[in-house]
Coordinates of N, CA, C and O and ligand atoms in Angstrom, one line a residue:
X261 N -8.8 1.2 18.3 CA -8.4 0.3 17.3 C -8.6 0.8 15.9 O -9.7 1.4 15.7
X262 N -7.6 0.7 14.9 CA -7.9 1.5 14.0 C -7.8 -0.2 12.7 O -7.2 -1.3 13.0
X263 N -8.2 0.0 11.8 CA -7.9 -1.2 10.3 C -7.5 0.3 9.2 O -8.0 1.4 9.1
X264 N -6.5 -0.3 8.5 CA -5.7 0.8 7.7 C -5.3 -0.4 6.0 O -5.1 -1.6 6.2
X265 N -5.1 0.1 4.9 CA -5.1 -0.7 3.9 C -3.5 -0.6 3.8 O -3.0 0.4 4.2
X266 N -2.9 -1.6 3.2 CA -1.6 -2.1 2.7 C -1.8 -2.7 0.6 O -2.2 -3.5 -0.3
X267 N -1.5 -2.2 0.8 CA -1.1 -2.8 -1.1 C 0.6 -3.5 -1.0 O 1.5 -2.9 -0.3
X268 N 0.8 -4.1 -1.5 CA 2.3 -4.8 -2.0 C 2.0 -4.7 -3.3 O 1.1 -5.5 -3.8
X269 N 2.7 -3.7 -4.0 CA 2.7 -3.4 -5.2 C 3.2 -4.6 -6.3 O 3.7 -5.6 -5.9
X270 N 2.9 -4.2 -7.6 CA 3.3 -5.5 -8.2 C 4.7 -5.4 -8.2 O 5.0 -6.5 -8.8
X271 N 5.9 -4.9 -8.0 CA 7.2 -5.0 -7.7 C 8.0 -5.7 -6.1 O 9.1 -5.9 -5.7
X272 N 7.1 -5.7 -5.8 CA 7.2 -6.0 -4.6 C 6.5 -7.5 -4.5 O 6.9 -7.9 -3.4
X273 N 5.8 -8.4 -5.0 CA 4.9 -9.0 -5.6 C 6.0 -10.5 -6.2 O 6.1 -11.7 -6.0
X274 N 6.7 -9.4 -7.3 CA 7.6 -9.7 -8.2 C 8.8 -10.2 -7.4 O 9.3 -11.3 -7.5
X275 N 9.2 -9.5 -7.0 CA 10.5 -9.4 -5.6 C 10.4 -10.5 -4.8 O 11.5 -11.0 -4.2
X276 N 9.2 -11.2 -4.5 CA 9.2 -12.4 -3.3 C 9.1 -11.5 -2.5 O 9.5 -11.0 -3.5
X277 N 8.9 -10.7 -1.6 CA 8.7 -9.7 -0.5 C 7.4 -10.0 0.2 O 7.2 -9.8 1.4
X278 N 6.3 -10.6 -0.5 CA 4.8 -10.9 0.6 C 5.5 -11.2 2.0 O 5.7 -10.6 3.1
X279 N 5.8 -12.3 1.7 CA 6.1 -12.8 3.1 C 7.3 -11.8 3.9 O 7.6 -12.2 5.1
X280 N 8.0 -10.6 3.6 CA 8.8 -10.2 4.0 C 8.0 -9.5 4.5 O 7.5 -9.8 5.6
X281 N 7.7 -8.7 3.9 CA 6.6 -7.1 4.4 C 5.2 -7.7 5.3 O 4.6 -7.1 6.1
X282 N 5.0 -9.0 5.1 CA 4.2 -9.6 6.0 C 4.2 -10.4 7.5 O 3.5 -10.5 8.5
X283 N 5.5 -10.7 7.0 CA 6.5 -11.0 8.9 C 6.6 -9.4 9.4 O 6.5 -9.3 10.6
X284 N 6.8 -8.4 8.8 CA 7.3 -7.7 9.6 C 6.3 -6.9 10.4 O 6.4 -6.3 11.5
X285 N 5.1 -6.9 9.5 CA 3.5 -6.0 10.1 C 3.2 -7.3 11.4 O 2.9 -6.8 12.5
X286 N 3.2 -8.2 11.4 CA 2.9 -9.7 12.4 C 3.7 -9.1 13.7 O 3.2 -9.0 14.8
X287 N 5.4 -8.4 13.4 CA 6.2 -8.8 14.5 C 5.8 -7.9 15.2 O 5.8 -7.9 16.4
X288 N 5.1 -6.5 14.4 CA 4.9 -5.3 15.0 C 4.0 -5.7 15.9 O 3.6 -4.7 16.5
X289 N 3.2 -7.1 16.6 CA 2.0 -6.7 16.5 C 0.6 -6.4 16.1 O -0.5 -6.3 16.8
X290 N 0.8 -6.3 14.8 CA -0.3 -5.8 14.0 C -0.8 -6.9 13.6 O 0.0 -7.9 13.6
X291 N -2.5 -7.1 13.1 CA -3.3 -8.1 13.1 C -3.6 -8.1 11.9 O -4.1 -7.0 11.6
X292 N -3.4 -9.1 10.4 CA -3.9 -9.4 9.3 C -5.5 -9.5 9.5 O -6.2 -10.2 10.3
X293 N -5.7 -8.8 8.9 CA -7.4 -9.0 9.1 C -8.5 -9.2 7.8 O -9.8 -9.3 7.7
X294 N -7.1 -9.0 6.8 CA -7.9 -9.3 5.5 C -6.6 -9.4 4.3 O -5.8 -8.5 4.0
X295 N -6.6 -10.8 3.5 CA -5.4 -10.4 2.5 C -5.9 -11.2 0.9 O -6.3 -12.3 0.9
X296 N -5.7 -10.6 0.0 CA -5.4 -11.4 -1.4 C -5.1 -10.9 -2.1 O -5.1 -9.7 -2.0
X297 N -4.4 -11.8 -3.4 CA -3.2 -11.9 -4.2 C -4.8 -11.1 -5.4 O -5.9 -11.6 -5.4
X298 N -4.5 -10.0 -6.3 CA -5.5 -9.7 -7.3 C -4.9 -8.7 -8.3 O -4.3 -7.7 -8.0
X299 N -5.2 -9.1 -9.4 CA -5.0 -8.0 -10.8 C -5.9 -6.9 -10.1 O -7.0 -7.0 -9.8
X300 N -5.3 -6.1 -10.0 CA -6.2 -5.1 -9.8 C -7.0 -4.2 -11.8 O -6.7 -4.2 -13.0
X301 N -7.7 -3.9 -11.1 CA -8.8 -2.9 -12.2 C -7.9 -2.2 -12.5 O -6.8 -2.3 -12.0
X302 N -8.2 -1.4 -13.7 CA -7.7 0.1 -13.8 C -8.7 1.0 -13.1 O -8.5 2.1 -12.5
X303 N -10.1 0.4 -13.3 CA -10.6 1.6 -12.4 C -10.4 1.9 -11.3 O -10.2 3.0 -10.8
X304 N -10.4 0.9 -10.8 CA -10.2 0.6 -8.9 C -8.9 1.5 -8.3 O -8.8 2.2 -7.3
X305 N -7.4 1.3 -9.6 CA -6.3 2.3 -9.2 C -6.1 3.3 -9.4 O -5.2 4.0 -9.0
X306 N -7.5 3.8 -10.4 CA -7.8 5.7 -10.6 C -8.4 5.9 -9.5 O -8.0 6.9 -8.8
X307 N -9.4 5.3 -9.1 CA -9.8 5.5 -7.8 C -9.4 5.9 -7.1 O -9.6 7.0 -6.6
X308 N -8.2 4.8 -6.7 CA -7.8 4.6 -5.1 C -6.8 5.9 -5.0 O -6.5 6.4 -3.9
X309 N -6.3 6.3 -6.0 CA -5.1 6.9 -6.7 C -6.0 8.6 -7.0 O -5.2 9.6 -7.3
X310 N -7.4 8.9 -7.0 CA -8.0 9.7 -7.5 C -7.6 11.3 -7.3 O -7.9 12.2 -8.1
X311 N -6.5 11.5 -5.7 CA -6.6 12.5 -5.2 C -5.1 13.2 -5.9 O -4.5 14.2 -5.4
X312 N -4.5 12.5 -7.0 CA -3.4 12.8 -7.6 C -3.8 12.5 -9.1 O -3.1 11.8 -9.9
X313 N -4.8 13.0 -9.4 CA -4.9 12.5 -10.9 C -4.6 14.1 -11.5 O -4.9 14.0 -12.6
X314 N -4.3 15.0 -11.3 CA -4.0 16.0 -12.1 C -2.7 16.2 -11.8 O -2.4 17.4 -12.0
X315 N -1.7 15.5 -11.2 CA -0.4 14.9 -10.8 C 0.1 14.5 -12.2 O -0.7 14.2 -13.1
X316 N 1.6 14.6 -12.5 CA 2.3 14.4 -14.2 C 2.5 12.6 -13.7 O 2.6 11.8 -14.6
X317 N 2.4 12.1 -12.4 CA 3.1 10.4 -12.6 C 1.4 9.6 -12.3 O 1.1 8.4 -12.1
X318 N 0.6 10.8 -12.4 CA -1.0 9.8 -12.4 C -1.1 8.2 -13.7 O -1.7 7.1 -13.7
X319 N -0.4 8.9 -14.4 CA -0.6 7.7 -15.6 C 0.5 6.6 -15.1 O 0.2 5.4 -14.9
X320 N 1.5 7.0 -14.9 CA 2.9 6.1 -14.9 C 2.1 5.2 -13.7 O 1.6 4.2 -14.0
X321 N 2.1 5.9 -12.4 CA 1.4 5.2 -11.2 C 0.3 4.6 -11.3 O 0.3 3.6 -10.6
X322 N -0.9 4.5 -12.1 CA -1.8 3.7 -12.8 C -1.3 2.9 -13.2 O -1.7 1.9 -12.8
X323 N -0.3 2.7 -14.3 CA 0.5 1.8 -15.3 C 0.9 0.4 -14.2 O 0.5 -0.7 -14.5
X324 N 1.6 0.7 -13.3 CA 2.4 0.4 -12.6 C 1.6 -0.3 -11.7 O 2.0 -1.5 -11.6
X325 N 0.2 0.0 -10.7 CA -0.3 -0.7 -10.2 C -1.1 -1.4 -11.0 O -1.9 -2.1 -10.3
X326 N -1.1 -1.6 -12.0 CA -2.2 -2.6 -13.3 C -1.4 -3.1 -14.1 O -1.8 -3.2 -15.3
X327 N 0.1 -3.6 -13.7 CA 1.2 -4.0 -14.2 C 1.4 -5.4 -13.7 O 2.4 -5.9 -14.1
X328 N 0.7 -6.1 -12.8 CA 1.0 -7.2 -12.1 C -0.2 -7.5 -10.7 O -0.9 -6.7 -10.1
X329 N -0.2 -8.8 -10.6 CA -0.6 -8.6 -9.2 C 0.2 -8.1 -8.2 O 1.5 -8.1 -8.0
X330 N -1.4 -7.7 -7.4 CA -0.6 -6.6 -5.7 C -1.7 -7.7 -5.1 O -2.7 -8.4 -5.5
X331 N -0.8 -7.4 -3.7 CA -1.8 -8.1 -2.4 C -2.3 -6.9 -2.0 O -1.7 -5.8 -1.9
X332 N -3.7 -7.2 -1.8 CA -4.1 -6.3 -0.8 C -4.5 -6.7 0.6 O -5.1 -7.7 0.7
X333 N -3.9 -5.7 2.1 CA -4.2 -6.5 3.0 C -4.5 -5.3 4.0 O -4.0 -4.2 4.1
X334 N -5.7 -5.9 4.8 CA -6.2 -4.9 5.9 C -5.4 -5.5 7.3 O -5.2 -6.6 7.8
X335 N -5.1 -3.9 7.7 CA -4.4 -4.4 9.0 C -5.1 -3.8 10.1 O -5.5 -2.6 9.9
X336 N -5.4 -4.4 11.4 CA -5.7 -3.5 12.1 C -4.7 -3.6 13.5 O -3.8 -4.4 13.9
X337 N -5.2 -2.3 14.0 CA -4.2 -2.6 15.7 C -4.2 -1.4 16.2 O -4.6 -0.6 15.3
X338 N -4.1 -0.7 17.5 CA -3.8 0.2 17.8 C -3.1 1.0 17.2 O -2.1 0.4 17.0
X339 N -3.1 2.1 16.6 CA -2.4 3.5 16.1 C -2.2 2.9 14.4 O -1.3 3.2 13.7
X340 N -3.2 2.0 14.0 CA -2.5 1.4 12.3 C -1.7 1.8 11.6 O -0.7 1.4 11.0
X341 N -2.6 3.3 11.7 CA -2.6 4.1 9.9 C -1.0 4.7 10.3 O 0.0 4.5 9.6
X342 N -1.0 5.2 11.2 CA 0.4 6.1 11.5 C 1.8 4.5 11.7 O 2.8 4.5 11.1
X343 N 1.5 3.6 12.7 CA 2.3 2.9 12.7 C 2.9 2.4 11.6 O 4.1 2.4 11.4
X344 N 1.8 1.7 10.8 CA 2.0 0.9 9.3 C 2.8 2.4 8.5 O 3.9 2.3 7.9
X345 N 2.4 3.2 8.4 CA 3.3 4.7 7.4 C 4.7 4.5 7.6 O 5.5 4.3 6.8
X346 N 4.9 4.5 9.2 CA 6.1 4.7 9.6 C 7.3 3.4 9.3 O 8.5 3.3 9.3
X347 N 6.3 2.6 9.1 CA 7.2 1.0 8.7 C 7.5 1.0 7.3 O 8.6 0.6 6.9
X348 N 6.4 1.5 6.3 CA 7.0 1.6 5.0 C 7.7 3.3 4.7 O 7.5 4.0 3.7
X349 N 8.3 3.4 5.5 CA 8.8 4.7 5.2 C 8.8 6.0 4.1 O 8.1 5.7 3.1
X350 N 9.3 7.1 4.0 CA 9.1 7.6 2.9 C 8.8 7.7 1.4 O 9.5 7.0 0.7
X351 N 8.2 8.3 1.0 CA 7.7 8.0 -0.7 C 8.9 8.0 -1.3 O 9.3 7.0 -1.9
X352 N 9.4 8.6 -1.2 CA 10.9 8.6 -2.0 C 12.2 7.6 -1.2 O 12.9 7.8 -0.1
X353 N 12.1 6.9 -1.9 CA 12.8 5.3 -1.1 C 15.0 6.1 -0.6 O 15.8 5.5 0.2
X354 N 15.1 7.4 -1.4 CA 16.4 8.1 -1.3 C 16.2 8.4 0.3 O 17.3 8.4 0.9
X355 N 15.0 8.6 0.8 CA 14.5 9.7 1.9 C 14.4 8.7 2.7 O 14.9 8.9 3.8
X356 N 13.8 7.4 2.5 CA 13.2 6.5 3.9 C 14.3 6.2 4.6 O 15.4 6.3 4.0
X357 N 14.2 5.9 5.5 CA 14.9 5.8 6.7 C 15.3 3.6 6.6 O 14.6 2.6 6.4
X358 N 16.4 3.7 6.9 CA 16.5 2.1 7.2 C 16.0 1.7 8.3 O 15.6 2.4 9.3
X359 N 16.0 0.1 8.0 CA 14.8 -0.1 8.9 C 13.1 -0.1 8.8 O 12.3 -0.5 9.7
X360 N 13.0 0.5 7.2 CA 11.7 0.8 7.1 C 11.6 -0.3 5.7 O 12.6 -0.5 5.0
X361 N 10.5 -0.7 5.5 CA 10.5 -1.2 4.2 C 11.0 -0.6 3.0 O 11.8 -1.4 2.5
X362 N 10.8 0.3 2.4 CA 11.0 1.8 1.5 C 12.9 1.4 1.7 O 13.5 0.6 1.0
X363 N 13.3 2.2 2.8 CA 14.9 2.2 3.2 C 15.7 0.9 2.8 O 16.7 0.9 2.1
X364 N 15.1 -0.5 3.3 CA 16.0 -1.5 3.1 C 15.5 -2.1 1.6 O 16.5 -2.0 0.9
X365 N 14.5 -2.7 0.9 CA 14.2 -3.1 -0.1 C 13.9 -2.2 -1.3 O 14.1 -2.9 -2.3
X366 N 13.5 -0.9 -1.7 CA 13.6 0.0 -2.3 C 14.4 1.2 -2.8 O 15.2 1.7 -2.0
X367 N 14.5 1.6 -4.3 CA 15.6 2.6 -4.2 C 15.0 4.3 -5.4 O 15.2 5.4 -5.6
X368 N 14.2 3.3 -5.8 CA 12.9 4.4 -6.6 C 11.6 4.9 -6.6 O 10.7 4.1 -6.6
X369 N 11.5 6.3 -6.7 CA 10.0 6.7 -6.2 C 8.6 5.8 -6.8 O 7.6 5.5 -6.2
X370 N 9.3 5.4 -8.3 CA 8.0 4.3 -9.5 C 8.4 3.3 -8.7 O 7.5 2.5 -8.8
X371 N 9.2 2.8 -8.0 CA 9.0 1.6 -8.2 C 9.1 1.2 -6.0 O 10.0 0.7 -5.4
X372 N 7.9 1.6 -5.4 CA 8.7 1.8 -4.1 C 7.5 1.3 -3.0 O 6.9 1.7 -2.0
X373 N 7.5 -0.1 -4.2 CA 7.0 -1.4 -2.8 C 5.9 -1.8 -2.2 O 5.5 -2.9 -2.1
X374 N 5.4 -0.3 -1.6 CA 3.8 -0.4 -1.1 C 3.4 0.4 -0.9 O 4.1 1.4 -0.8
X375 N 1.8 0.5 -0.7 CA 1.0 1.8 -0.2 C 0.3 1.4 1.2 O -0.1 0.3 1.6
X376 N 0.4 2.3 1.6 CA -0.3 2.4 2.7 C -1.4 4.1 3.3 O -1.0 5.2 3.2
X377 N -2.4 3.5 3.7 CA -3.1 4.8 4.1 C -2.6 5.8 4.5 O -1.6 5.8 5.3
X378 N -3.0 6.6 4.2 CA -2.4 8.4 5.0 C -2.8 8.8 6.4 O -2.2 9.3 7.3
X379 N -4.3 8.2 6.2 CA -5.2 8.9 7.7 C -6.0 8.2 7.8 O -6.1 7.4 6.9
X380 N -7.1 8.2 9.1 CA -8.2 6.9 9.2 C -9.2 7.2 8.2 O -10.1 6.3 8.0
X381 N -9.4 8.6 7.5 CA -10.5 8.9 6.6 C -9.9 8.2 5.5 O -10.6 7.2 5.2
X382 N -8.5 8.4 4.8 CA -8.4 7.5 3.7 C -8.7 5.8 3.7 O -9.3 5.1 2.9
X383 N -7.9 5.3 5.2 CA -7.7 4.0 5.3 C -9.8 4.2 4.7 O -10.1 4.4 3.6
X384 N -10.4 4.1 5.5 CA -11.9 3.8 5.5 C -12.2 3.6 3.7 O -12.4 2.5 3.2
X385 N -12.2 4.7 3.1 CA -12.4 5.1 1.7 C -12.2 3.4 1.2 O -12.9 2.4 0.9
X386 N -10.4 3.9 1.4 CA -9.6 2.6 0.5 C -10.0 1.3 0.9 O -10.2 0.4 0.0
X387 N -10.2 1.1 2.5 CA -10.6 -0.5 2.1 C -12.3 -1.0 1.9 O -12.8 -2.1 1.7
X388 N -13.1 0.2 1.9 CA -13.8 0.0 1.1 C -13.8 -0.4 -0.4 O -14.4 -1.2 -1.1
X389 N -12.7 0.4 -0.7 CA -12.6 0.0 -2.4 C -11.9 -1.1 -2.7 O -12.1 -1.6 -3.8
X390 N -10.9 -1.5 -1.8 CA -10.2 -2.9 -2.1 C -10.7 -4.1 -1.7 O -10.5 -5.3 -2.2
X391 N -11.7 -3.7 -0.6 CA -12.9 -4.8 0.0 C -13.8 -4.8 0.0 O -14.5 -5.2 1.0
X392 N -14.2 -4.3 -1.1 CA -15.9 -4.2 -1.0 C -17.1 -5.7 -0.4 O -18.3 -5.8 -0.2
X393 N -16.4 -6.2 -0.5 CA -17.1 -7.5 0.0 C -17.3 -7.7 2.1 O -17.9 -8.5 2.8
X394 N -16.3 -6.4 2.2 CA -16.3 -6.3 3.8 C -14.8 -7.6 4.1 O -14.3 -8.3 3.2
X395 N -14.4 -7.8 5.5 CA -13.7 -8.5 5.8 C -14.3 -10.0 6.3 O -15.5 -10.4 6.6
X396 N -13.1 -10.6 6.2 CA -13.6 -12.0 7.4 C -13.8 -11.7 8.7 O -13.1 -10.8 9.2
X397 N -14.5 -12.2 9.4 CA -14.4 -12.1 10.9 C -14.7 -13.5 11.0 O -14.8 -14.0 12.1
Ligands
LIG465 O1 2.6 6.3 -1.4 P1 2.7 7.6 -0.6 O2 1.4 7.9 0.1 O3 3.9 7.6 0.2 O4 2.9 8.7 -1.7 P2 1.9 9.6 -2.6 O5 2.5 11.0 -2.5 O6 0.5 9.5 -2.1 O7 2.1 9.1 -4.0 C1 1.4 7.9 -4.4 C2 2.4 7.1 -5.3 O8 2.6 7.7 -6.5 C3 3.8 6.9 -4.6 O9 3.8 5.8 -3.7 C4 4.6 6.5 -5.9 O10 4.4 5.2 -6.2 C5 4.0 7.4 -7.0 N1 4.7 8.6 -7.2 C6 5.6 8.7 -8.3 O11 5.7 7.7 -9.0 N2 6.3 9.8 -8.5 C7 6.2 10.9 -7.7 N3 6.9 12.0 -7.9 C8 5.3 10.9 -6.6 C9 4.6 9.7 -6.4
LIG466 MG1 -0.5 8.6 -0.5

């Protein structure tokens, strides 16, 4: 069983999409195991964002997550981190595949909906940092 972090970016937020991107992690199967609507920090998105800060869109991508509220939500389930990637498809929304969140609601790299963990080392990191208070059980 793995728990992996989800962000719904504040464009996605904006869009009405919670409930879209959130029916569709449910249909997979996959278990909400932690969610809320929050301004995020600036610090919290240099953070979470830290391993691209000498990256030219470190600023823009900061901008952008501290531009609105994002949901943050922990999901867990067998294979999370890789299943949940594969549902919001590629970073570049040109690239994702239909079918994937990225593919059908997205069409720009700034502006492309949600994040989701890389690997179970990041998921860990990140929902530490988005949940520091730990989950409900
Ligand atoms: O989100 P993901 O893990 O797929 O991509 P990333 O390579 O870790 O990049 C993090 C985020 O930075 C992306 O989701 C984009 O929002 C943003 N980004 C950007 O605005 N321009 C780029 N050339 C690359 C990434
Ligand atoms: Mg990433």
């Amino acid at each position: 069983m793995e728990t992996t972090l989800v962000l719904i970016k504040p464009g996605g937020v904006s869009r009405n999409l919670i409930g879209e991107i959130t029916r569709r992690i449910e249909a997979r199967s996959l278990r909400v195991a932690g969610m809320k609507l929050i301004r995020a920090e600036r610090a919290t998105v240099e953070e979470h964002y830290s391993e691209h800060r000498e990256r030219p869109f470190f600023g823009s991508v900061c901008d952008y997550l501290t531009s609105g509220p994002v949901i943050a939500m922990a999901v867990e389930g067998e294979n999370a981190v890789k299943a949940i990637r594969a549902m919001m498809g590629a970073t570049n929304p040109l690239e994702a595949t239909p079918g994937t969140v990225r593919g059908d609601f997205a069409l720009t790299i700034d502006d492309n909906l949600t994040h989701s963990s890389s690997d179970p080392e990041a998921a860990a990191r990140e929902l530490k940092l988005w949940f520091p208070e730990g989950l409900p059980h």
